[in-house]
Short mmCIF file of C-alpha atoms and ligand atoms in Angstrom, two decimals:
data_model
loop_
_atom_site.label_atom_id
_atom_site.label_comp_id
_atom_site.label_asym_id
_atom_site.label_seq_id
_atom_site.Cartn_x
_atom_site.Cartn_y
_atom_site.Cartn_z
CA UNK A 43 0.04 0.05 0.10
CA UNK A 44 1.31 3.46 -0.94
CA UNK A 45 2.44 5.38 1.90
CA UNK A 46 1.28 8.64 1.03
CA UNK A 47 -2.37 8.41 0.11
CA UNK A 48 -4.54 6.85 2.95
CA UNK A 49 -7.08 4.03 2.20
CA UNK A 50 -10.09 6.16 3.30
CA UNK A 51 -10.06 9.94 3.35
CA UNK A 52 -12.87 11.68 5.45
CA UNK A 53 -13.02 15.37 5.42
CA UNK A 54 -13.39 16.97 9.11
CA UNK A 55 -16.66 18.36 10.08
CA UNK A 56 -14.58 22.02 9.54
CA UNK A 57 -13.62 21.03 5.90
CA UNK A 58 -17.22 19.99 4.99
CA UNK A 59 -18.47 22.03 2.00
CA UNK A 60 -20.70 24.99 3.02
CA UNK A 61 -21.87 25.37 -0.86
CA UNK A 62 -23.31 23.28 -3.28
CA UNK A 63 -22.17 23.94 -7.04
CA UNK A 64 -24.60 24.94 -9.58
CA UNK A 65 -23.31 23.20 -12.94
CA UNK A 66 -25.81 25.10 -14.82
CA UNK A 67 -23.89 28.43 -14.30
CA UNK A 68 -20.84 27.12 -15.77
CA UNK A 69 -22.73 25.76 -18.94
CA UNK A 70 -22.20 27.42 -22.17
CA UNK A 71 -25.81 26.96 -23.21
CA UNK A 72 -28.83 26.08 -20.95
CA UNK A 73 -31.12 22.99 -21.69
CA UNK A 74 -34.46 23.84 -23.09
CA UNK A 75 -37.16 24.93 -20.78
CA UNK A 76 -39.99 22.67 -19.17
CA UNK A 77 -43.08 23.02 -21.46
CA UNK A 78 -46.77 22.78 -20.04
CA UNK A 79 -48.30 20.00 -22.18
CA UNK A 80 -51.63 21.80 -22.53
CA UNK A 81 -50.22 25.16 -24.04
CA UNK A 82 -46.80 24.10 -25.32
CA UNK A 83 -45.44 27.15 -23.52
CA UNK A 84 -42.63 27.25 -21.14
CA UNK A 85 -43.71 26.60 -17.48
CA UNK A 86 -44.11 29.59 -15.38
CA UNK A 87 -42.50 29.23 -11.65
CA UNK A 88 -46.06 29.48 -10.41
CA UNK A 89 -47.21 26.34 -12.09
CA UNK A 90 -44.19 24.51 -10.81
CA UNK A 91 -44.88 25.91 -7.42
CA UNK A 92 -48.51 24.28 -7.56
CA UNK A 93 -46.61 20.88 -7.06
CA UNK A 94 -42.99 21.60 -5.80
CA UNK A 95 -41.65 23.72 -2.78
CA UNK A 96 -41.09 27.11 -3.69
CA UNK A 97 -36.88 27.15 -2.69
CA UNK A 98 -36.84 24.07 -4.89
CA UNK A 99 -38.52 25.75 -7.91
CA UNK A 100 -36.00 28.82 -7.23
CA UNK A 101 -33.15 26.55 -7.38
CA UNK A 102 -34.60 24.65 -10.42
CA UNK A 103 -34.64 27.83 -12.35
CA UNK A 104 -31.47 29.33 -11.32
CA UNK A 105 -28.58 29.30 -13.92
CA UNK A 106 -26.81 32.45 -12.54
CA UNK A 107 -25.29 31.50 -9.05
CA UNK A 108 -22.29 29.13 -9.19
CA UNK A 109 -22.31 28.40 -5.75
CA UNK A 110 -25.61 28.18 -3.61
CA UNK A 111 -25.22 28.07 0.25
CA UNK A 112 -26.07 24.91 2.26
CA UNK A 113 -28.27 26.00 5.16
CA UNK A 114 -27.04 25.25 8.48
CA UNK A 115 -30.38 23.30 9.14
CA UNK A 116 -29.33 21.09 6.35
CA UNK A 117 -25.49 21.11 7.24
CA UNK A 118 -26.81 19.60 10.47
CA UNK A 119 -28.68 16.73 9.16
CA UNK A 120 -25.61 16.07 6.65
CA UNK A 121 -23.55 15.62 9.89
CA UNK A 122 -25.19 12.45 10.62
CA UNK A 123 -23.94 10.74 7.38
CA UNK A 124 -21.39 13.12 5.72
CA UNK A 125 -18.73 13.83 4.89
CA UNK A 126 -18.58 10.41 3.10
CA UNK A 127 -15.26 8.46 2.62
CA UNK A 128 -13.26 8.65 -0.69
CA UNK A 129 -11.59 5.52 -0.75
CA UNK A 130 -8.27 4.70 -2.71
CA UNK A 131 -9.35 1.17 -4.09
CA UNK A 132 -5.86 -0.33 -3.38
CA UNK A 133 -7.21 -3.91 -2.93
CA UNK A 134 -9.17 -3.56 -6.22
CA UNK A 135 -6.23 -2.12 -7.97
CA UNK A 136 -3.84 -5.09 -6.91
CA UNK A 137 -6.70 -7.50 -7.79
CA UNK A 138 -6.66 -6.30 -11.22
CA UNK A 139 -3.01 -5.79 -11.49
CA UNK A 140 -3.45 -2.28 -12.62
CA UNK A 141 -1.18 0.74 -12.49
CA UNK A 142 -4.31 2.93 -12.51
CA UNK A 143 -5.01 4.82 -9.25
CA UNK A 144 -9.00 3.99 -8.58
CA UNK A 145 -10.84 6.03 -6.25
CA UNK A 146 -14.70 5.85 -5.22
CA UNK A 147 -16.86 7.87 -3.50
CA UNK A 148 -18.94 5.65 -1.02
CA UNK A 149 -22.51 7.06 -0.60
CA UNK A 150 -23.86 4.01 1.01
CA UNK A 151 -23.14 4.50 4.54
CA UNK A 152 -26.57 5.68 5.99
CA UNK A 153 -29.55 3.70 6.67
CA UNK A 154 -31.35 4.26 3.52
CA UNK A 155 -28.17 2.99 1.90
CA UNK A 156 -27.79 5.37 -1.23
CA UNK A 157 -26.82 8.76 -2.07
CA UNK A 158 -30.77 9.69 -2.22
CA UNK A 159 -30.47 11.07 1.33
CA UNK A 160 -28.47 14.18 0.05
CA UNK A 161 -31.57 15.61 -1.93
CA UNK A 162 -34.06 14.01 0.47
CA UNK A 163 -32.41 16.16 3.30
CA UNK A 164 -32.61 19.47 1.32
CA UNK A 165 -36.17 18.90 -0.07
CA UNK A 166 -37.55 18.09 3.43
CA UNK A 167 -35.79 21.16 5.07
CA UNK A 168 -37.24 23.47 2.41
CA UNK A 169 -40.65 22.00 2.82
CA UNK A 170 -40.58 22.55 6.51
CA UNK A 171 -39.12 26.12 6.23
CA UNK A 172 -42.24 26.90 3.92
CA UNK A 173 -44.45 25.87 6.64
CA UNK A 174 -45.90 22.74 5.10
CA UNK A 175 -47.27 20.15 7.13
CA UNK A 176 -46.58 16.91 4.70
CA UNK A 177 -45.09 15.75 1.43
CA UNK A 178 -45.75 13.00 -0.83
CA UNK A 179 -43.70 11.06 -3.26
CA UNK A 180 -43.54 7.66 -5.00
CA UNK A 181 -40.94 5.05 -4.82
CA UNK A 182 -40.21 2.08 -6.99
CA UNK A 183 -37.29 0.13 -5.92
CA UNK A 184 -37.81 1.79 -2.73
CA UNK A 185 -34.32 3.71 -2.00
CA UNK A 186 -35.79 7.12 -2.65
CA UNK A 187 -39.03 6.45 -0.33
CA UNK A 188 -36.70 5.18 2.36
CA UNK A 189 -34.33 8.18 2.08
CA UNK A 190 -37.18 10.69 2.23
CA UNK A 191 -38.68 8.79 5.14
CA UNK A 192 -35.49 9.31 7.12
CA UNK A 193 -35.55 13.32 6.14
CA UNK A 194 -39.21 13.82 6.98
CA UNK A 195 -38.71 12.20 10.36
CA UNK A 196 -35.61 14.43 10.98
CA UNK A 197 -37.58 17.62 10.12
CA UNK A 198 -40.91 16.65 11.46
CA UNK A 199 -43.18 16.23 8.40
CA UNK A 200 -45.66 13.53 7.70
CA UNK A 201 -44.92 11.68 4.53
CA UNK A 202 -47.11 9.45 2.23
CA UNK A 203 -45.28 7.17 -0.12
CA UNK A 204 -47.03 5.72 -2.78
CA UNK A 205 -44.86 2.50 -3.50
CA UNK A 206 -45.26 0.53 -6.72
CA UNK A 207 -47.51 -2.43 -5.55
CA UNK A 208 -45.02 -5.24 -6.90
CA UNK A 209 -42.10 -3.60 -5.12
CA UNK A 210 -44.16 -3.32 -1.99
CA UNK A 211 -44.78 -6.97 -1.97
CA UNK A 212 -41.24 -8.00 -3.28
CA UNK A 213 -39.41 -5.64 -0.95
CA UNK A 214 -41.74 -6.00 2.29
CA UNK A 215 -38.40 -4.82 4.50
CA UNK A 216 -37.73 -1.69 2.58
CA UNK A 217 -41.47 -0.76 3.37
CA UNK A 218 -40.77 -1.55 7.02
CA UNK A 219 -37.92 0.63 7.12
CA UNK A 220 -40.07 3.69 5.84
CA UNK A 221 -42.69 2.80 8.46
CA UNK A 222 -40.26 2.71 11.21
CA UNK A 223 -39.15 6.16 10.33
CA UNK A 224 -42.96 7.12 10.49
CA UNK A 225 -43.99 7.34 6.65
CA UNK A 226 -47.19 6.16 5.40
CA UNK A 227 -46.68 3.62 2.85
CA UNK A 228 -49.49 3.14 0.37
CA UNK A 229 -49.28 0.26 -2.31
CA UNK A 230 -50.34 2.04 -5.74
CA UNK A 231 -52.63 1.74 -7.40
CA UNK A 232 -54.53 2.52 -4.44
CA UNK A 233 -58.20 3.61 -3.59
CA UNK A 234 -56.96 6.93 -1.91
CA UNK A 235 -56.84 8.84 -5.27
CA UNK A 236 -59.03 9.28 -8.35
CA UNK A 237 -55.98 8.20 -10.63
CA UNK A 238 -55.65 5.05 -8.49
CA UNK A 239 -59.25 4.22 -8.42
CA UNK A 240 -59.49 4.77 -12.26
CA UNK A 241 -56.43 2.32 -12.87
CA UNK A 242 -57.87 -0.13 -10.40
CA UNK A 243 -61.21 -0.26 -12.22
CA UNK A 244 -59.54 -0.42 -15.84
CA UNK A 245 -56.99 -2.97 -14.54
CA UNK A 246 -58.15 -5.19 -11.56
CA UNK A 247 -55.38 -6.84 -9.98
CA UNK A 248 -52.55 -4.77 -11.49
CA UNK A 249 -49.06 -4.44 -9.93
CA UNK A 250 -49.03 -0.93 -10.54
CA UNK A 251 -46.30 1.12 -12.16
CA UNK A 252 -44.06 4.21 -11.34
CA UNK A 253 -46.35 6.32 -13.65
CA UNK A 254 -49.34 5.23 -11.69
CA UNK A 255 -47.40 5.92 -8.36
CA UNK A 256 -46.31 9.56 -9.52
CA UNK A 257 -49.92 10.37 -10.44
CA UNK A 258 -51.05 9.25 -7.25
CA UNK A 259 -48.46 11.28 -5.26
CA UNK A 260 -48.97 14.35 -7.25
CA UNK A 261 -52.81 14.24 -7.08
CA UNK A 262 -52.45 13.77 -3.19
CA UNK A 263 -50.11 16.69 -3.02
CA UNK A 264 -52.12 19.20 -5.12
CA UNK A 265 -55.28 17.97 -3.30
CA UNK A 266 -53.89 18.05 0.20
CA UNK A 267 -53.75 21.54 2.08
CA UNK A 268 -50.11 22.37 3.33
CA UNK A 269 -48.80 19.56 1.07
CA UNK A 270 -45.94 19.39 -1.68
CA UNK A 271 -44.69 16.57 -3.81
CA UNK A 272 -40.98 15.94 -4.03
CA UNK A 273 -38.89 13.89 -6.53
CA UNK A 274 -35.58 11.82 -6.12
CA UNK A 275 -33.92 12.68 -9.37
CA UNK A 276 -33.93 14.02 -12.81
CA UNK A 277 -34.80 17.65 -11.97
CA UNK A 278 -31.86 20.39 -11.98
CA UNK A 279 -32.31 20.90 -8.14
CA UNK A 280 -31.78 17.49 -7.15
CA UNK A 281 -28.55 17.39 -9.30
CA UNK A 282 -27.60 20.67 -7.37
CA UNK A 283 -28.20 19.03 -3.89
CA UNK A 284 -26.21 15.81 -5.17
CA UNK A 285 -23.36 18.12 -5.93
CA UNK A 286 -22.04 17.75 -2.48
CA UNK A 287 -20.75 14.20 -3.90
CA UNK A 288 -18.33 15.78 -6.23
CA UNK A 289 -17.44 18.98 -4.20
CA UNK A 290 -16.28 16.64 -1.28
CA UNK A 291 -14.50 14.11 -3.83
CA UNK A 292 -12.74 17.04 -4.98
CA UNK A 293 -11.59 18.49 -1.85
CA UNK A 294 -10.24 15.15 -0.71
CA UNK A 295 -8.35 14.49 -4.10
CA UNK A 296 -6.85 17.91 -4.10
CA UNK A 297 -5.22 17.23 -0.85
CA UNK A 298 -3.10 14.67 -2.81
CA UNK A 299 -2.88 16.52 -6.01
CA UNK A 300 -4.71 13.94 -7.84
CA UNK A 301 -6.91 14.94 -10.66
CA UNK A 302 -9.30 12.37 -12.34
CA UNK A 303 -8.33 11.44 -16.11
CA UNK A 304 -11.78 9.28 -16.03
CA UNK A 305 -14.86 9.91 -13.91
CA UNK A 306 -17.48 7.24 -14.10
CA UNK A 307 -20.98 6.90 -12.53
CA UNK A 308 -24.33 4.90 -13.19
CA UNK A 309 -27.03 6.83 -14.56
CA UNK A 310 -30.75 6.37 -13.87
CA UNK A 311 -32.27 9.74 -13.89
CA UNK A 312 -28.72 11.30 -13.53
CA UNK A 313 -28.63 12.78 -10.20
CA UNK A 314 -25.67 11.09 -8.63
CA UNK A 315 -23.72 11.12 -11.82
CA UNK A 316 -24.39 14.82 -12.29
CA UNK A 317 -23.54 15.55 -8.60
CA UNK A 318 -20.42 13.57 -8.75
CA UNK A 319 -18.99 15.17 -12.11
CA UNK A 320 -20.33 18.84 -11.07
CA UNK A 321 -16.98 20.40 -9.99
CA UNK A 322 -14.96 18.60 -12.47
CA UNK A 323 -17.34 19.41 -15.43
CA UNK A 324 -17.38 23.03 -14.38
CA UNK A 325 -13.41 23.09 -14.55
CA UNK A 326 -13.73 21.25 -17.84
CA UNK A 327 -16.38 23.72 -19.38
CA UNK A 328 -13.55 26.42 -18.24
CA UNK A 329 -10.69 24.57 -20.18
CA UNK A 330 -8.96 23.68 -16.89
CA UNK A 331 -8.94 19.83 -17.44
CA UNK A 332 -9.23 17.37 -19.91
CA UNK A 333 -11.24 14.49 -17.67
CA UNK A 334 -13.45 12.00 -19.47
CA UNK A 335 -16.91 11.52 -18.19
CA UNK A 336 -18.51 8.29 -18.59
CA UNK A 337 -22.21 7.65 -17.64
CA UNK A 338 -23.16 4.05 -17.24
CA UNK A 339 -26.78 2.65 -17.94
CA UNK A 340 -28.28 -0.81 -18.35
CA UNK A 341 -28.39 -2.28 -21.61
CA UNK A 342 -32.15 -3.05 -20.98
CA UNK A 343 -32.91 0.64 -20.57
CA UNK A 344 -30.30 2.60 -22.86
CA UNK A 345 -31.85 6.08 -22.64
CA UNK A 346 -28.52 8.03 -23.57
CA UNK A 347 -26.96 5.37 -25.89
CA UNK A 348 -30.21 4.43 -27.85
CA UNK A 349 -32.59 7.29 -26.83
CA UNK A 350 -34.00 10.33 -28.83
CA UNK A 351 -33.04 13.63 -27.65
CA UNK A 352 -36.89 15.09 -27.71
CA UNK A 353 -39.49 16.66 -25.49
CA UNK A 354 -41.24 13.90 -23.50
CA UNK A 355 -43.45 13.50 -20.27
CA UNK A 356 -41.32 12.66 -17.15
CA UNK A 357 -43.83 9.93 -16.26
CA UNK A 358 -45.89 7.23 -17.89
CA UNK A 359 -49.09 8.88 -16.64
CA UNK A 360 -48.57 11.99 -18.75
CA UNK A 361 -49.22 14.53 -15.90
CA UNK A 362 -45.91 16.18 -15.61
CA UNK A 363 -44.37 18.98 -17.68
CA UNK A 364 -42.63 18.18 -20.71
CA UNK A 365 -38.83 17.92 -20.43
CA UNK A 366 -36.20 18.12 -23.14
CA UNK A 367 -34.23 14.85 -22.58
CA UNK A 368 -32.85 11.76 -23.95
CA UNK A 369 -35.75 9.49 -23.78
CA UNK A 370 -36.88 5.93 -24.70
CA UNK A 371 -40.54 7.21 -24.86
CA UNK A 372 -42.58 7.53 -21.53
CA UNK A 373 -44.43 4.37 -22.57
CA UNK A 374 -41.46 2.36 -22.81
CA UNK A 375 -41.63 -0.55 -20.42
CA UNK A 376 -38.20 -1.71 -19.40
CA UNK A 377 -37.71 -5.39 -18.76
CA UNK A 378 -37.28 -6.45 -15.42
CA UNK A 379 -33.79 -5.56 -14.35
CA UNK A 380 -32.33 -5.92 -10.92
CA UNK A 381 -31.03 -2.34 -10.93
CA UNK A 382 -34.18 -0.80 -10.10
CA UNK A 383 -33.03 2.58 -9.61
CA UNK A 384 -31.85 2.66 -13.36
CA UNK A 385 -35.30 1.70 -14.71
CA UNK A 386 -36.14 5.08 -16.08
CA UNK A 387 -37.22 6.07 -19.71
CA UNK A 388 -35.82 9.46 -19.53
CA UNK A 389 -32.61 11.42 -18.45
CA UNK A 390 -31.85 14.50 -16.51
CA UNK A 391 -32.12 17.66 -18.92
CA UNK A 392 -28.67 18.65 -17.69
CA UNK A 393 -27.03 15.41 -18.35
CA UNK A 394 -28.82 15.18 -21.66
CA UNK A 395 -27.61 18.41 -22.77
CA UNK A 396 -24.02 17.89 -21.62
CA UNK A 397 -24.11 14.53 -23.71
CA UNK A 398 -25.67 16.11 -26.73
CA UNK A 399 -23.01 18.81 -26.79
CA UNK A 400 -20.26 16.15 -26.52
CA UNK A 401 -18.78 16.65 -22.96
CA UNK A 402 -20.02 13.27 -21.68
CA UNK A 403 -19.67 9.73 -22.91
CA UNK A 404 -22.22 6.92 -22.20
CA UNK A 405 -22.13 3.27 -22.33
CA UNK A 406 -24.49 0.49 -21.68
CA UNK A 407 -23.60 -2.63 -19.98
CA UNK A 408 -25.54 -5.89 -19.65
CA UNK A 409 -26.37 -7.09 -15.97
CA UNK A 410 -24.53 -10.41 -15.81
CA UNK A 411 -21.30 -8.45 -16.70
CA UNK A 412 -22.40 -5.95 -14.04
CA UNK A 413 -22.63 -8.61 -11.27
CA UNK A 414 -19.25 -10.08 -12.28
CA UNK A 415 -17.98 -6.85 -11.51
CA UNK A 416 -20.23 -6.53 -8.32
CA UNK A 417 -18.70 -9.72 -6.92
CA UNK A 418 -15.03 -9.11 -7.76
CA UNK A 419 -15.55 -5.58 -5.76
CA UNK A 420 -17.14 -7.15 -2.92
CA UNK A 421 -14.53 -9.64 -2.38
CA UNK A 422 -11.52 -7.36 -2.26
CA UNK A 423 -13.17 -4.16 -1.23
CA UNK A 424 -15.55 -5.73 1.27
CA UNK A 425 -18.74 -3.52 0.44
CA UNK A 426 -21.73 -5.30 -1.06
CA UNK A 427 -22.61 -2.83 -3.79
CA UNK A 428 -25.93 -2.04 -5.03
CA UNK A 429 -26.70 -3.38 -8.42
CA UNK A 430 -27.20 0.28 -9.70
CA UNK A 431 -23.63 1.25 -8.45
CA UNK A 432 -22.15 -1.90 -9.92
CA UNK A 433 -22.65 -0.38 -13.40
CA UNK A 434 -20.11 2.08 -12.55
CA UNK A 435 -17.75 -0.48 -10.80
CA UNK A 436 -17.87 -2.67 -14.20
CA UNK A 437 -16.87 0.37 -16.33
CA UNK A 438 -14.31 1.57 -14.08
CA UNK A 439 -12.74 -1.96 -13.89
CA UNK A 440 -13.00 -2.11 -17.49
CA UNK A 441 -10.91 1.38 -17.83
CA UNK A 442 -8.56 0.14 -15.24
CA UNK A 443 -7.76 -3.08 -17.16
CA UNK A 444 -7.04 -0.76 -20.28
CA UNK A 445 -4.56 1.10 -18.12
CA UNK A 446 -3.02 -2.65 -17.66
CA UNK A 447 -2.62 -3.06 -21.25
CA UNK A 448 -0.98 0.28 -21.92
CA UNK A 449 0.95 0.62 -18.55
CA UNK A 450 -0.81 4.15 -18.20
CA UNK A 451 -1.06 5.41 -14.46
CA UNK A 452 -4.63 6.99 -14.96
CA UNK A 453 -6.68 8.37 -12.34
CA UNK A 454 -10.07 6.81 -12.23
CA UNK A 455 -12.86 7.96 -9.75
CA UNK A 456 -16.07 6.39 -9.62
CA UNK A 457 -19.46 6.82 -7.84
CA UNK A 458 -20.38 3.93 -5.47
CA UNK A 459 -23.98 5.00 -4.87
CA UNK A 460 -25.25 2.48 -2.34
CA UNK A 461 -25.15 -0.88 -0.88
CA UNK A 462 -27.21 -4.03 -2.08
CA UNK A 463 -28.43 -5.61 1.18
CA UNK A 464 -32.12 -5.18 -0.39
CA UNK A 465 -31.17 -6.61 -3.42
CA UNK A 466 -30.19 -9.91 -2.40
CA UNK A 467 -32.88 -11.51 -4.58
CA UNK A 468 -30.60 -10.27 -7.64
CA UNK A 469 -27.52 -11.75 -6.07
CA UNK A 470 -29.52 -15.11 -5.56
CA UNK A 471 -30.38 -14.99 -9.22
CA UNK A 472 -26.83 -14.49 -10.34
CA UNK A 473 -25.51 -17.29 -7.80
CA UNK A 474 -28.09 -19.35 -9.22
CA UNK A 475 -27.17 -18.90 -12.57
CA UNK A 476 -30.83 -17.86 -13.62
CA UNK A 477 -29.91 -14.24 -14.30
CA UNK A 478 -30.30 -13.26 -17.91
CA UNK A 479 -29.67 -10.17 -19.96
CA UNK A 480 -32.33 -8.47 -21.88
CA UNK A 481 -31.68 -5.92 -24.85
CA UNK A 482 -34.71 -4.24 -26.39
CA UNK A 483 -35.08 -4.52 -30.12
CA UNK A 484 -34.94 -1.56 -32.32
CA UNK A 485 -38.61 -2.19 -33.27
CA UNK A 486 -39.67 -1.91 -29.59
CA UNK A 487 -37.82 1.47 -29.35
CA UNK A 488 -39.51 2.73 -32.88
CA UNK A 489 -42.76 1.93 -31.55
CA UNK A 490 -42.18 3.76 -28.24
CA UNK A 491 -40.61 6.81 -30.07
CA UNK A 492 -43.62 6.97 -32.35
CA UNK A 493 -45.72 7.99 -29.36
CA UNK A 494 -43.38 10.77 -28.43
CA UNK A 495 -45.48 14.05 -27.89
CA UNK A 496 -45.29 16.35 -30.87
CA UNK A 497 -43.98 19.86 -29.89
C1 PLP B 49 -31.60 5.71 -7.43
C2 PLP B 49 -30.40 5.00 -7.39
C3 PLP B 49 -29.65 5.32 -8.37
C4 PLP B 49 -29.90 6.14 -9.60
O1 PLP B 49 -30.58 7.28 -9.53
P1 PLP B 49 -29.71 8.54 -10.25
O2 PLP B 49 -30.63 9.75 -9.97
O3 PLP B 49 -29.52 8.31 -11.77
O4 PLP B 49 -28.40 8.68 -9.58
C5 PLP B 49 -28.19 4.66 -8.43
N1 PLP B 49 -27.74 4.03 -7.39
C6 PLP B 49 -28.64 3.76 -6.37
C7 PLP B 49 -27.96 3.16 -5.17
C8 PLP B 49 -29.70 4.44 -6.38
O5 PLP B 49 -30.45 4.21 -5.29
#
């Protein structure tokens, strides 16, 4: 083990960042605005404020301020699980026999087990500051609902989580963590909303979908006094909150004079990747580095690598504003993949724009290869990674193996977004040899593109 750079670097409480980094303020061009699907006109702030907290809308539309202060109330909650460690993956380097320096930023060290708590904390805090009594959200795989239930408990807000019915049945223990933190978990579709009742009538016995859960959560928010809806990824303000990952990473790497040649992150809605790359991309946009940024998606849900850059609904119930993004079409039903957090038809508008303008590379990987990497990583670095995070591990390992061929001592940083303790059914499938790969056909994608809204 090298003497100079420790295995783990934790920033002290004093060194912890006091600001988030607003990547949009560094971008040469902004992404196209949200459109109201009824009028085709850009959404006014008031329209967004009907659904979301005021401060989040303000942040959503802020492309001027490079840094945005993290209020003390949020920094206090961050103290319970941040700063997160930056790990020099010496054992993985040794196992691969690579001259590359591999680092990962580990975001799984909290009860919810993922980076999602970074934005849950901020959004719950702002809801409380605004004087709201409750918030609503949906959850698919359950990570976001779990994170938000922790944040709602900390700030003293009531929370209703509409959880896709099949997930609530498949992951009963996730549901129990949410309930333990005081959230009300409602399997969706439910009879508590008009949207849910309509689906139940049309499709009795359905296992539900994320689109339906979103529709229920939004309806509950707009029909309940002092209640708003919160979202765990995709939106610009979520990426802003997640920039804490990148800002801390850069502070730690700067101590050792290490500049990443390659940064790798998994991409579902794009929030952890957007947060991880934020300060490095800001430098890149100012011509200060030549870092290569790689977003990794599942081959079963390839929004960047095979999607279209177009206006689309953010949800399959078609009630949200239209966003300009890489999308597979909001009707696209990704096949069951064990990385539930990456099964989203669209992509963050910021990440989409940067990709479109050539600043970001994207690759897609098949899940059996992802699990090969997950297990190799778990054996030498000790952490059982989430299937989502393992997409980044796969590509970081591939890049490190290229360095083995060329002898280059590249610095590779990847985001380890969470742990996989609630994903043991996926590990079981892998261990049993029953895990399969699914790649959608061009025909299936064309069919879904044909249904994109015309704007
Ligand atoms: C939700 C989730 C992701 C993907 O979400 P992004 O918004 O793309 O970051 C990745 N990893 C884990 C562990 C998650 O829970």
